[in-house]
Coordinates of C-alpha atoms in Angstrom, one line a residue:
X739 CA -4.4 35.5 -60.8
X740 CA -3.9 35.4 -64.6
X741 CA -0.1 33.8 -64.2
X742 CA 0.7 30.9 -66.3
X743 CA 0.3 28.5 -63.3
X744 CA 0.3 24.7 -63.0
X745 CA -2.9 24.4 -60.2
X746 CA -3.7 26.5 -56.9
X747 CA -2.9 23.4 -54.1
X748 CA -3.3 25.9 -50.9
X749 CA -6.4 24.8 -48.7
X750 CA -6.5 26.1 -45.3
X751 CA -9.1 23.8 -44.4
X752 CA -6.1 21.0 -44.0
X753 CA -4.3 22.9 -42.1
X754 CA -1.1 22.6 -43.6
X755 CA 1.7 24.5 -41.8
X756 CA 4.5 24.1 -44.2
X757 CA 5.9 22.4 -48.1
X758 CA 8.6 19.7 -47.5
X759 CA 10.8 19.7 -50.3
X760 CA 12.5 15.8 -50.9
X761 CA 15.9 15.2 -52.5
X762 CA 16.3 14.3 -55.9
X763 CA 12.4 15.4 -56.5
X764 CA 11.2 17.0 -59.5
X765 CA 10.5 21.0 -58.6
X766 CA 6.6 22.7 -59.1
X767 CA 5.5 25.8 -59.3
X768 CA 2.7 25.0 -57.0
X769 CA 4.4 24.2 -54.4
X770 CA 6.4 27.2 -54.3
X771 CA 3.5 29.0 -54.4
X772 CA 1.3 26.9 -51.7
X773 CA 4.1 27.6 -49.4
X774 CA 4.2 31.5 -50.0
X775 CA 0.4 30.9 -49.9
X776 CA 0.7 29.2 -46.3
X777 CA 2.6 31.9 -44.8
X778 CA 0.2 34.7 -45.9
X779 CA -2.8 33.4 -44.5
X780 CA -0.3 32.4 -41.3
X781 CA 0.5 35.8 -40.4
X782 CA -2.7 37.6 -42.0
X783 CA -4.7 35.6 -39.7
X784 CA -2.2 36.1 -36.6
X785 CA -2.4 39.7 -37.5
X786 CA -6.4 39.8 -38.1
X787 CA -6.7 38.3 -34.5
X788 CA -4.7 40.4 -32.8
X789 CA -5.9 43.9 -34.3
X790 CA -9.4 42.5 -35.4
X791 CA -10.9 43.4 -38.2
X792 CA -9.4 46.9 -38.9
X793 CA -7.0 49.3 -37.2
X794 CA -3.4 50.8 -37.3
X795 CA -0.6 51.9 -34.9
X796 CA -1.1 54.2 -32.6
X797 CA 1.0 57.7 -33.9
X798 CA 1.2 56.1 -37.4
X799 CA -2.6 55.2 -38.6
X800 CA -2.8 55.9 -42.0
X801 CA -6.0 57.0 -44.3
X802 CA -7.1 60.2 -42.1
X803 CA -9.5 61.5 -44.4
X804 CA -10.0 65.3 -44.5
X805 CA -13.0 67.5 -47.3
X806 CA -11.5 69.4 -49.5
X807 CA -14.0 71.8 -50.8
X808 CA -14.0 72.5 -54.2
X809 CA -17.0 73.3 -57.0
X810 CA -19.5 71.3 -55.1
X811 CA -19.1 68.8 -57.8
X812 CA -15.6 68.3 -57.8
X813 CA -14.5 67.9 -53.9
X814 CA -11.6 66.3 -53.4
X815 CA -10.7 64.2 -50.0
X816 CA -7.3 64.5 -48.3
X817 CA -5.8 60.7 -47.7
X818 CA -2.9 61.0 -44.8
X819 CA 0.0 58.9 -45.3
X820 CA 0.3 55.8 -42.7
X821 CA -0.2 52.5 -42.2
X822 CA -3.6 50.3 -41.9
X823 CA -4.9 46.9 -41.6
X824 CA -7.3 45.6 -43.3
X825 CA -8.2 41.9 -42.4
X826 CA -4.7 41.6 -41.7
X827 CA -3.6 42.9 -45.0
X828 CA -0.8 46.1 -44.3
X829 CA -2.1 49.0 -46.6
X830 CA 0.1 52.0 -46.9
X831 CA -1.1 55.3 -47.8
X832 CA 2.5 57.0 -47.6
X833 CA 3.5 58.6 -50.9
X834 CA 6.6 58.2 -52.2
X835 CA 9.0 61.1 -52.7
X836 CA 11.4 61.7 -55.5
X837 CA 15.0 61.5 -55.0
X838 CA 17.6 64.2 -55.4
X839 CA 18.9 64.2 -58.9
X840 CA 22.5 64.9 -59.6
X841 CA 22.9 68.4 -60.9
X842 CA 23.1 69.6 -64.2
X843 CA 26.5 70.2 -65.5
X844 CA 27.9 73.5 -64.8
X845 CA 25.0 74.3 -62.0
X846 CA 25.3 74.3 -58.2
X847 CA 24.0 72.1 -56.0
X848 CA 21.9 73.9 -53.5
X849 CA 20.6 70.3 -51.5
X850 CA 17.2 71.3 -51.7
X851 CA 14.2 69.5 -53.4
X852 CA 10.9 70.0 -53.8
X853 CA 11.1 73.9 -55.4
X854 CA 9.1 75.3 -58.3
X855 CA 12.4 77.5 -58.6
X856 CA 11.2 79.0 -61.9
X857 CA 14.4 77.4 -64.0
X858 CA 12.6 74.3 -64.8
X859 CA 12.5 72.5 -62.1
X860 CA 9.0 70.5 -61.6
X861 CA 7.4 71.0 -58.3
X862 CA 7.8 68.5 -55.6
X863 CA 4.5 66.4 -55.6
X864 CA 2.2 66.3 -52.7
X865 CA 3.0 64.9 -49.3
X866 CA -0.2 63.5 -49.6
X867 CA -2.4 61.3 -51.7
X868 CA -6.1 62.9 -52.5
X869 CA -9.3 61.1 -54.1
X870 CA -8.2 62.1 -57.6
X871 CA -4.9 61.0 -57.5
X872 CA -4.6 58.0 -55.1
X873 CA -2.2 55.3 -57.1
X874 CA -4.7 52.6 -58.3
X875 CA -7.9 54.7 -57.9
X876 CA -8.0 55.9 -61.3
X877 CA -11.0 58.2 -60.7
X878 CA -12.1 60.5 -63.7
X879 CA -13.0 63.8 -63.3
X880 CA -15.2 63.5 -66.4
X881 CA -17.1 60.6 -65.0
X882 CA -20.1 61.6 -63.0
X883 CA -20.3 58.5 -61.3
X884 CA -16.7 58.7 -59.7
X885 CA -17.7 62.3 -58.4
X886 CA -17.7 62.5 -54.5
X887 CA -21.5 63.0 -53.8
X888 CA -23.1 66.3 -53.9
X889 CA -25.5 65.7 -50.6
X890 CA -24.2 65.2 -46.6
X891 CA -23.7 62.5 -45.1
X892 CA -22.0 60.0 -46.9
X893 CA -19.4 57.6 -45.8
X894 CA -15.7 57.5 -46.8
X895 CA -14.3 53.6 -46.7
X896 CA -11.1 51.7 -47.7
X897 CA -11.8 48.9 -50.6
X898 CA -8.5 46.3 -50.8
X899 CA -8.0 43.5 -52.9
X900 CA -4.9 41.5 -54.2
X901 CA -4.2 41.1 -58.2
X902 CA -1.5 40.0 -60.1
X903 CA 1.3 42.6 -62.3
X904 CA 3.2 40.4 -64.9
X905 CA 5.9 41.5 -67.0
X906 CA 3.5 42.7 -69.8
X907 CA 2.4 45.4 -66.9
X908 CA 5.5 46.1 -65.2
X909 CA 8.5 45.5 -67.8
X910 CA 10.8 45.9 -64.7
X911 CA 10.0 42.1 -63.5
X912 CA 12.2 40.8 -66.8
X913 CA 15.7 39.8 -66.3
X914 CA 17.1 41.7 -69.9
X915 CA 20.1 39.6 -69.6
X916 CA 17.5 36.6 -70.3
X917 CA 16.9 37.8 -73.5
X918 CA 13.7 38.6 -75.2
X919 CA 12.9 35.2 -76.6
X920 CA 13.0 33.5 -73.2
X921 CA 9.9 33.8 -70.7
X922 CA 9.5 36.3 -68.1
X923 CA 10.0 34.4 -64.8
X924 CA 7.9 35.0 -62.2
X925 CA 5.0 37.8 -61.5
X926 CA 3.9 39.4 -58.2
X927 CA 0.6 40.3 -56.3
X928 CA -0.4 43.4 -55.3
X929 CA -2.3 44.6 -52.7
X930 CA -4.7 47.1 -54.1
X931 CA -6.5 49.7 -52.3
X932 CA -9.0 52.8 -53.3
X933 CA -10.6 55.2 -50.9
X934 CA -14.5 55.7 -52.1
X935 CA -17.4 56.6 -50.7
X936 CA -20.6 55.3 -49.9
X937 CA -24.3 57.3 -49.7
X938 CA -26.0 57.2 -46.4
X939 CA -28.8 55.7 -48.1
X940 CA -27.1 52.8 -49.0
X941 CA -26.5 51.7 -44.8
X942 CA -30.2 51.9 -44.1
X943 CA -29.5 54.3 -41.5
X944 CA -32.8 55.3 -39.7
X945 CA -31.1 58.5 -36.9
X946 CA -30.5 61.6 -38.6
X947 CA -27.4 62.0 -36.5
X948 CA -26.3 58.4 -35.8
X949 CA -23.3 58.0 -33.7
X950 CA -20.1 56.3 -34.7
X951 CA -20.7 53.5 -33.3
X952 CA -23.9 53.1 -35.1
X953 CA -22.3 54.2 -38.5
X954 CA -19.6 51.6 -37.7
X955 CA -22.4 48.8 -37.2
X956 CA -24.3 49.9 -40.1
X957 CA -21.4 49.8 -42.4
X958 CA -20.3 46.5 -41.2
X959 CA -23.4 44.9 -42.3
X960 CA -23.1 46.4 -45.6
X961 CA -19.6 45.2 -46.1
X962 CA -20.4 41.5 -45.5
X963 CA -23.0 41.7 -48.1
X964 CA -20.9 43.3 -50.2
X965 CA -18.2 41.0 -49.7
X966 CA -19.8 37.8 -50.0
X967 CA -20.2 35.6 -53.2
X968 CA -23.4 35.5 -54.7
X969 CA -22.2 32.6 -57.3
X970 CA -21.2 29.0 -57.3
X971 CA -19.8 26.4 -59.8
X972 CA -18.8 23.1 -60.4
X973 CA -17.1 21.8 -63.0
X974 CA -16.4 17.6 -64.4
X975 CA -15.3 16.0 -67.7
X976 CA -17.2 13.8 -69.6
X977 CA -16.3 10.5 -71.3
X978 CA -15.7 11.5 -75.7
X979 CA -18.7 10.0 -77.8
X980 CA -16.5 8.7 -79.9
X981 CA -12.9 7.9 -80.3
X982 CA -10.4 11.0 -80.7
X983 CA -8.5 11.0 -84.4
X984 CA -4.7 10.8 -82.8
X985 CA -6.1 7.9 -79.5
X986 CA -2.5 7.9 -78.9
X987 CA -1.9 11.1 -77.1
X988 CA -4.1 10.0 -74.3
X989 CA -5.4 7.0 -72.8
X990 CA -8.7 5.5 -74.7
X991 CA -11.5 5.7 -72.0
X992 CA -10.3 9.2 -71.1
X993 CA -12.5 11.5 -70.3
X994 CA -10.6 14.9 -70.7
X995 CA -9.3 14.3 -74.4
X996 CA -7.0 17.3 -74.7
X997 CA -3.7 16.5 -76.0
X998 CA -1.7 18.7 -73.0
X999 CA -2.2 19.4 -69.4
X1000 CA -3.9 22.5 -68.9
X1001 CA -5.3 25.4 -66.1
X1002 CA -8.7 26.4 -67.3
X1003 CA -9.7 29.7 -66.1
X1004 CA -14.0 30.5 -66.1
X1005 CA -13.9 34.3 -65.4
X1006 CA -17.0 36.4 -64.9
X1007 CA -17.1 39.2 -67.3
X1008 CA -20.4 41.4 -67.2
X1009 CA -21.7 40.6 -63.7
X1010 CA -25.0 41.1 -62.2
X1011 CA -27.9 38.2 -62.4
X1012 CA -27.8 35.3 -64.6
X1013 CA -29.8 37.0 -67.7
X1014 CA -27.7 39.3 -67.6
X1015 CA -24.2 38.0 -67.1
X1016 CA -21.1 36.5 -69.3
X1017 CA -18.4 34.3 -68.8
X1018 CA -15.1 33.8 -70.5
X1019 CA -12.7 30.9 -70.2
X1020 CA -9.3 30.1 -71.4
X1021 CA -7.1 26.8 -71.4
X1022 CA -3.9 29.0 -69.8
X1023 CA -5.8 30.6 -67.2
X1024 CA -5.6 34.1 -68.8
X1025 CA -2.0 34.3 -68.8
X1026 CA -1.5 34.8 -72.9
X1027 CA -0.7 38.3 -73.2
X1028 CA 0.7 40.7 -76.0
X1029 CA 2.1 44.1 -74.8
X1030 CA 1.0 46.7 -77.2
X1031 CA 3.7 49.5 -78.7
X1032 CA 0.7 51.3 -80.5
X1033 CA -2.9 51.9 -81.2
X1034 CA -4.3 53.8 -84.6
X1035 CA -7.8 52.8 -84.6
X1036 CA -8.4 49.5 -84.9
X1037 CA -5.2 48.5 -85.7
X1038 CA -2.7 47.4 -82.7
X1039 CA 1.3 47.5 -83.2
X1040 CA 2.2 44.3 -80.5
X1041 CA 6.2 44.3 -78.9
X1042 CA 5.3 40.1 -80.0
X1043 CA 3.2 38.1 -81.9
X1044 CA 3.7 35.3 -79.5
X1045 CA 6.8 32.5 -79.0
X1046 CA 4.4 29.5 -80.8
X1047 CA 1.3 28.8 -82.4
X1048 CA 0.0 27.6 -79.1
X1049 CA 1.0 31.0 -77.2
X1050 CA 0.0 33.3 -80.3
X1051 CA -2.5 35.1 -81.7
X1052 CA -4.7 34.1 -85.1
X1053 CA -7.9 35.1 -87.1
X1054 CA -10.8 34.7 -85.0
X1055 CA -9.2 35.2 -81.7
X1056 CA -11.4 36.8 -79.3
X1057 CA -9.2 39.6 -77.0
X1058 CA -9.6 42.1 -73.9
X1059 CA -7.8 45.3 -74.4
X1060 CA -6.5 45.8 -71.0
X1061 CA -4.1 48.2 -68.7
X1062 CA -3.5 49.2 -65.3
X1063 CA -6.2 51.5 -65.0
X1064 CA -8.9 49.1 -66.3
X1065 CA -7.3 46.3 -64.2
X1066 CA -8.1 48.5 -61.1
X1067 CA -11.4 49.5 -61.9
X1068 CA -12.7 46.1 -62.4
X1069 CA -14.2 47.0 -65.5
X1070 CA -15.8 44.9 -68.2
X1071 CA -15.6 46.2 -72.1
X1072 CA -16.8 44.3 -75.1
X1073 CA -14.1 41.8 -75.9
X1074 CA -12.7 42.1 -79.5
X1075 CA -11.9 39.6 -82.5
X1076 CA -8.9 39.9 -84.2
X1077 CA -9.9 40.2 -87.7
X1078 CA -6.5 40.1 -89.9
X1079 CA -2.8 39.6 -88.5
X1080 CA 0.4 41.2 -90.2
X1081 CA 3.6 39.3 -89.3
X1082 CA 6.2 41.3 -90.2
X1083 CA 4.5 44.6 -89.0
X1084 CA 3.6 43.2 -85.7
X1085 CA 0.1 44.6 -86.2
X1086 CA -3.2 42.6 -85.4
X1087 CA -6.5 44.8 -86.4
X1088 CA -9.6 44.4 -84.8
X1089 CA -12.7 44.0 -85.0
X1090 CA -13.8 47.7 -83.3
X1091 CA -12.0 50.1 -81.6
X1092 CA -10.9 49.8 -77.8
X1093 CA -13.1 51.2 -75.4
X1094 CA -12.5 54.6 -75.0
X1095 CA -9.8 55.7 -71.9
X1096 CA -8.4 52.2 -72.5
X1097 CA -5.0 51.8 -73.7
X1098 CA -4.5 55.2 -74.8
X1099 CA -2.1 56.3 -72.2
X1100 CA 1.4 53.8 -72.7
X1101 CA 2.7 55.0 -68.9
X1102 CA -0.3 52.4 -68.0
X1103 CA 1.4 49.4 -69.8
X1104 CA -1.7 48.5 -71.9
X1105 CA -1.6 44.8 -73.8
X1106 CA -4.1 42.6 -75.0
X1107 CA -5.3 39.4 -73.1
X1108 CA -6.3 36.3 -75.1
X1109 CA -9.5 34.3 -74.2
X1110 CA -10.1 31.0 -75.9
X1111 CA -13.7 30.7 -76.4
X1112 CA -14.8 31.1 -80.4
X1113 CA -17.7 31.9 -82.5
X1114 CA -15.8 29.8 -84.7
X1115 CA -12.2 28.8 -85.4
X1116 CA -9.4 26.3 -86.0
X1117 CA -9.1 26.1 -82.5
X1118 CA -12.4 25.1 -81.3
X1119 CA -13.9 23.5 -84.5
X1120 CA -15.1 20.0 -82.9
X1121 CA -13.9 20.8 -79.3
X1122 CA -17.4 21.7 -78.1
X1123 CA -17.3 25.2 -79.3
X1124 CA -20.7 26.9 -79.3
X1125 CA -21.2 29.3 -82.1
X1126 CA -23.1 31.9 -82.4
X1127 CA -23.9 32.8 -79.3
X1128 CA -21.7 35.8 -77.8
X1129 CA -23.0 38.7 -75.6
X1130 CA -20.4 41.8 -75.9
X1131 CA -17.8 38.8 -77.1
X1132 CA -18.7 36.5 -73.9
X1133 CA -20.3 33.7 -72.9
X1134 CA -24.4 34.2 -71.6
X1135 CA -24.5 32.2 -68.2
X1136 CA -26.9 29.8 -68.1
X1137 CA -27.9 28.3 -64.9
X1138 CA -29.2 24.7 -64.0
X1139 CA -27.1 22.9 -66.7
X1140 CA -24.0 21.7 -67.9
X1141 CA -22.2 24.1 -70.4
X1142 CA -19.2 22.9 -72.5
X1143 CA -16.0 24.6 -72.9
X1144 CA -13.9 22.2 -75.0
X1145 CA -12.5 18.4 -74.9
X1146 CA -14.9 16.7 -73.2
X1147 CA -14.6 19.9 -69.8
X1148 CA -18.1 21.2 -68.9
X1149 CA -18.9 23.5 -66.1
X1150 CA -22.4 24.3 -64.2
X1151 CA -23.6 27.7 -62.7
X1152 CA -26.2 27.2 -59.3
X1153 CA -29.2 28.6 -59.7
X1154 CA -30.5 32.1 -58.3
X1155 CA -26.4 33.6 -59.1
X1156 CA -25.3 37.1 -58.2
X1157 CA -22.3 37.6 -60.1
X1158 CA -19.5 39.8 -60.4
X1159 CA -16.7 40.6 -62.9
X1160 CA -14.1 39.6 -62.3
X1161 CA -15.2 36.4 -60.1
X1162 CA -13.1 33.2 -61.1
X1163 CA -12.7 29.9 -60.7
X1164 CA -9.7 27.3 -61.7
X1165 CA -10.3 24.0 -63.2
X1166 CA -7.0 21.6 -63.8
X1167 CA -7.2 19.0 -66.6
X1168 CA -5.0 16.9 -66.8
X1169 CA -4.0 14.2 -69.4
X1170 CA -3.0 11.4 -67.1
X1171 CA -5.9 10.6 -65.4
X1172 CA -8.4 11.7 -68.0
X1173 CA -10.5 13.8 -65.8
X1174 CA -10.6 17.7 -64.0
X1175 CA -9.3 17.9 -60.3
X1176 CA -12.5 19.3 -58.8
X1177 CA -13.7 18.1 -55.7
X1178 CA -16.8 15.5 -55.2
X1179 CA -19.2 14.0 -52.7
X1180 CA -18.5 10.0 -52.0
X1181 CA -20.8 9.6 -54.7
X1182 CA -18.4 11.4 -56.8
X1183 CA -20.7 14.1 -57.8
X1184 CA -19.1 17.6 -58.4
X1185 CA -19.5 19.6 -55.6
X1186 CA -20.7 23.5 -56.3
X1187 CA -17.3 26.1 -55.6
X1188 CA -17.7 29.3 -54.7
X1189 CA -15.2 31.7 -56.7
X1190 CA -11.8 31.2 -56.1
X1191 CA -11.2 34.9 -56.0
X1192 CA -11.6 38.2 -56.3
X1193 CA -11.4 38.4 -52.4
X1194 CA -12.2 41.8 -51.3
X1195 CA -12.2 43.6 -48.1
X1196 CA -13.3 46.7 -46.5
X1197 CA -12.7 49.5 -43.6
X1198 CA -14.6 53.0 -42.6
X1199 CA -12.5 55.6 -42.5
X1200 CA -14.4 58.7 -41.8
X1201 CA -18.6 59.8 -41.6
X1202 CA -18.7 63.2 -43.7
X1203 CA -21.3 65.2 -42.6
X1204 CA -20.4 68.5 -43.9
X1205 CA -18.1 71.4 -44.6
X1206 CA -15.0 70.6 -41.9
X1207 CA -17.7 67.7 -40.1
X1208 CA -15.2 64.7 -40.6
X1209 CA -16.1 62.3 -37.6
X1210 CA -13.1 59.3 -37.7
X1211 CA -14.5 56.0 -38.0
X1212 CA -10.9 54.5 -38.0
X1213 CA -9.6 51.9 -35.0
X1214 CA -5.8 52.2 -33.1
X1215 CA -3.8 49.9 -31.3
X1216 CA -0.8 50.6 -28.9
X1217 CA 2.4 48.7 -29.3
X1218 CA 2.6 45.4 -27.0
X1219 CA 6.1 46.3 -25.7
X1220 CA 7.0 48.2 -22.3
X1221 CA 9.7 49.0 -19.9
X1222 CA 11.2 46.1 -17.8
X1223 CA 10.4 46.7 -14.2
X1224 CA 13.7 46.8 -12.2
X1225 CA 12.7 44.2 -10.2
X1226 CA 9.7 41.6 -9.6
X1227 CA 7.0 41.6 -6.9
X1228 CA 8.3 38.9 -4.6
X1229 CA 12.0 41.3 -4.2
X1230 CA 9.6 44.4 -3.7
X1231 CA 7.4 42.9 -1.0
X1232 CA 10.4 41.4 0.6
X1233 CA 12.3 44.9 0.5
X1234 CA 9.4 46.9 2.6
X1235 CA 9.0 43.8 4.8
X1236 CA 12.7 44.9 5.6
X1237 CA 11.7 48.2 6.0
X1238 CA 9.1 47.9 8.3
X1239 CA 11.0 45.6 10.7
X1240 CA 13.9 48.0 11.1
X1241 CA 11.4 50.3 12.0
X1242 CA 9.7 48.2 14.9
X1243 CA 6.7 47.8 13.4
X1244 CA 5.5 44.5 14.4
X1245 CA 2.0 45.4 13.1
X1246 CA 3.3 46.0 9.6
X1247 CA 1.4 44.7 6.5
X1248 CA 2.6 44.5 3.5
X1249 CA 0.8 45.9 0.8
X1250 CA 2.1 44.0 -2.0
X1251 CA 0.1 41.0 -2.9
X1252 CA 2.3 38.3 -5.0
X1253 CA -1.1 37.2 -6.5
X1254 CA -1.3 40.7 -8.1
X1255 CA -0.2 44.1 -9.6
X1256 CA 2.2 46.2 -7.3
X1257 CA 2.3 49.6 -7.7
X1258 CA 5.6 51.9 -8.5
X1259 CA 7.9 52.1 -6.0
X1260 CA 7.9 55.9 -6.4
X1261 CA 4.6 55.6 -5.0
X1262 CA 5.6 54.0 -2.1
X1263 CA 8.5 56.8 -1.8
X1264 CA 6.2 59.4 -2.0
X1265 CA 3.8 57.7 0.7
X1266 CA 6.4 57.5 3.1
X1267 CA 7.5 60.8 2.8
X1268 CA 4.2 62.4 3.1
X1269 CA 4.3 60.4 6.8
X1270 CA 7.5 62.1 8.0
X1271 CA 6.3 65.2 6.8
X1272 CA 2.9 64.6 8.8
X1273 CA 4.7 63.8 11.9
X1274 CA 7.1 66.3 11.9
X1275 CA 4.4 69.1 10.9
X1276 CA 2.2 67.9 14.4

C-alpha cells in the first residue's frame, strides 16, 4: 500500500485480538490501522474455515462463466453477477445499474430506464459484466496476449488481490471543505478481481478428457505455485564512517543518520530472476504523488507541484507515470526523469514520453508517482546513492550482498530469487534509536522477509471445452439457518408414549431415541393412518 503510513504493526503470529486505546495517549496511525487489520484477517479466516477455500451461496454464486463466440480471435466470456469467496475475501460480480434521472424540462416522465428510445437517450448498459469490460480487467482488444485463446480446453479462473486508491485516483475521498492546501485524509483498499484464463498446457494435465475433479486438483497445484513468493529480503543500518555535518539532529553513534523518521518502501519493478530484475525504493513508501491535468508529449501539466520541498518534485527526479488501468495490470514501464520544472505553469517535462495507453485517458485518474533513488541529485549526493547504474530507471537486483539505499539503510536480496513486480517490502527508520525495525535472530542478525505484499489469490470458475461445453468448476454452500422444530425429542417421545398407553398397548416401543434424530411428526401421522386403513380394509 503506497499510503503515507507511519509502519505496518499487524502480525498474526502474536495473536493479537484487539488495539487498547489509553487515556490521555498520543493517537497513531498504525494502530488504527493494526486494529482494522485485526478484524480482516478475524473474519476472513472465520469465513475461509467455514466455506474453505472457495465458494458462494447457494441461489446467489457469482462468476458463472458462459462462451460467447465471436471471430475466433475475439471471444468474449459472459461473467454472471453474484457473490464469491475467495480465501475468505467477498468478491462481487454484480454490475451496477444507473439511476433514473430527473426528466428534462418540458418532457414526460415515462418511469422507464434502460431504452435506446431514439431521442438521445444512451442505452441501459449490460446486466452483466463480460471479459472485455469487467471493471479492473482492463483487457485490450489490440493486445494479442489479452485475447481468450484460440485452441479448446482452457481454463477460466478468478485472480483477486487488494491495492490501495488514494485521493490522487479517486478525487471523491477529499473532504473540499478541507481546502486544497490541506492533505487528503485517509485512502482505502480495494479488493481487485479479473476473470482470465489459463491454457490446458499450463496444468500438466495428462487425460484428454479429465474430470472436474481432476481439473480442480490440477489447478490447485498451479495456484499455490503461482501464489507463493519466490523472493526474500532483509534489511539493517549501518554505523556512518564518519561523523554527519549537522551531529545534532541525531544521536552520535547512530546508525540510521537521516535527519527524520521515515517508511522506506523496496518495491520490485521488472520481475523475473535476479539478472533480470529491478528494484525501486523511496523514503515515503511511495505515497508522493502528483495528479496530472494534461499530457503533450513529454511535457506533464500537474493539479500541484507539491506542498514542500520535501513532498515535491525537482531536476533529476526519477517518476512512474501511473493510472488505474496500469495499477490493475501490474505493469512495469521504464520510469522517467524529470528533466526541467516550470512553476508557474505547473508543467514538469520528461525525459521520454509515457508508455503508450498510459495516462492518455483522464476518466482513469492518471498522476505521476515519485521514487527516490538517483543517478545523481541534491538529494542523494553523499547518502549512498549509486550512480550510473539504472536498468529502465531502476535498480539491478543483486543477490548475496548488502546494497545501500541512503543514510547508513542497506538491504540484501537471498540468493536463487523469483521476483515479481510489484512485490514489496517495508523498512521503518527511525531517528531515535538509530537503527531500522526489522526483525533479528538472538544474535541480532537480520532475518530474510518474504514480501510484505502483493498477496494474491485464486478460484476456477469454469473448464471450456468448446462451443456451448462450459463444465462449472465453482463450489456452493447452503445457508446454516432452519426452521425451529415445534417441539424437542424428549416432548415427542413422551407424546406417543401417551398414545400408545391409551391404546392398551403394553408392548409399545417407542421409536424415538433421545440420543438421536426423530423424524417429522407427519411421518408418524401418516404411519398411523396407513394402520387404520389396513385394518379397516381386512
Amino acid at each position: 500500500m503506497h499510503a503515507d503510513l507511519s509502519r505496518l504493526t499487524h502480525r498474526p503470529e502474536r495473536h493479537y485480538s484487539a488495539v487498547i486505546a489509553q487515556q490521555g495517549r498520543v493517537q497513531l496511525d498504525a494502530d488504527a490501522n493494526e486494529q482494522t487489520a485485526i478484524q480482516l484477517f478475524q473474519a476472513r479466516t472465520l469465513t475461509a474455515d467455514l466455506i474453505g477455500p472457495h465458494g458462494g451461496p447457494r441461489g446467489a454464486t457469482g462468476f458463472r462463466i458462459e462462451l460467447r463466440g465471436g471471430s475466433r480471435e475475439l471471444d468474449d466470456l459472459i461473467i454472471g453477477g453474484g457473490r464469491y469467496y475467495v480465501d475468505g475475501i467477498l468478491c462481487d460480480a454484480t454490475r451496477p445499474q444507473p439511476g433514473v434521472p430527473v426528466p428534462a424540462h418540458g418532457t414526460a416522465d415515462t418511469g422507464k430506464e434502460g431504452k435506446d428510445g431514439g431521442d438521445g437517450e444512451p442505452a441501459a448498459p449490460p446486466a452483466t459484466w463480460t471479459y472485455w469490460d469487467q471493471p479492473d480487467g482492463f483487457r485490450d482488444p489490440e493486445r494479442p496476449g489479452d485475447r481468450l485463446p484460440t485452441a479448446f480446453p482452457y481454463l477460466v479462473y478468478l485472480k483477486v488481490w487488494e491495492r490501495l486508491v488514494t485521493a490522487a485516483e479517486d478525487p471523491a475521498l477529499r473532504e473540499v471543505a478541507l481546502g486544497s492546501a490541506l492533505p487528503d485524509t485517509t485512502a482505502r483498499a480495494k479488493v481487485v478481481w479479473q476473470v482470465l484464463p489459463l491454457p490446458a498446457a499450463e496444468l500438466g494435465l495428462e487425460a484428454d478428457n479429465p474430470t472436474v475433479d481432476e481439473v480442480r486438483a490440477a489447478f490447485a497445484r498451479w495456484a499455490e505455485r503461482a501464489a507463493a513468493p519466490g523472493s526474500r529480503l532483509a534489511a539493517r543500518s549501518e554505523h556512518p564512517g564518519q561523523s554527519d555535518d549537522e551531529p545534532c539532529l541525531v544521536a552520535p553513534d547512530a546508525r540510521y543518520r537521516g535527519p527524520e523518521n521515515q517508511l522506506y518502501r523496496v518495491e520490485v519493478h521488472d520481475g523475473g530472476s535476479a539478472k533480470d530484475a529491478t528494484f525501486k525504493w523511496s523514503r515515503e513508501n511511495g505515497s508522493v504523488t502528483f495528479p496530472v491535468d494534461g499530457l503533450d508529449g513529454t511535457w506533464v501539466e500537474l493539479a500541484t507541484l507539491g506542498s514542500d520541498d520535501k513532498l515535491d518534485l525537482d531536476v533529476g527526479d526519477l517518476v512512474e507515470f501511473v493510472d488505474t488501468g496500469y495499477t490493475s495490470r501490474g505493469e512495469a514501464e521504464p520510469l522517467l526523469r524529470v528533466v526541467e520544472v516550470d512553476l508557474p505553469g505547473r508543467r514538469v517535462r520528461l525525459s521520454d514520453e509515457p508508455a503508450p495507453g498510459v495516462g492518455r485517458r483522464p476518466e482513469l485518474h492518471p498522476f505521476l508517482r515519485r521514487w527516490d533513488h538517483h543517478e545523481s541529485s541534491r538529494r542523494t549526493t553523499g547518502r549512498g546513492a549509486r550512480d550510473g547504474r539504472l536498468k529502465h530507471g531502476a535498480l539491478p537486483v543483486e543477490e548475496g550482498g548488502w546494497l545501500p539505499l541512503e543514510d547508513g539503510v542497506e538491504v540484501w536480496f537471498a540468493a536463487g530469487g523469483s521476483y515479481r513486480t510489484g512485490d514489496f517490502w517495508l523498512v521503518p527508520a527511525r531517528t531515535a534509536t538509530g537503527a531500522v525495525e526489522w526483525p533479528t535472530d538472538p544474535a541480532r542478525r537480520p532475518l530474510l522477509q518474504y514480501p510484505s505484499g502483493i498477496a494474491v489469490h485464486f478460484a476456477p470458475l469454469a473448464w471450456i471445452a468448446g462451443e456451448q461445453t462450459e463444465p462449472d468448476l465453482r463450489l456452493a454452500f447452503r445457508p446454516l439457518a432452519a426452521s425451529i422444530p415445534a417441539a424437542d425429542d424428549t416432548a415427542l417421545a413422551a407424546e406417543e408414549e401417551a398414545r400408545a398407553a391409551e391404546a392398551g398397548d403394553a408392548s409399545y416401543s417407542s421409536p424415538y431415541d433421545a440420543s438421536g434424530p426423530a423424524p417429522s411428526r407427519s411421518q408418524t401421522t401418516a404411519a398411523a393412518e396407513a394402520a387404520v386403513d389396513e385394518e379397516g380394509t381386512a
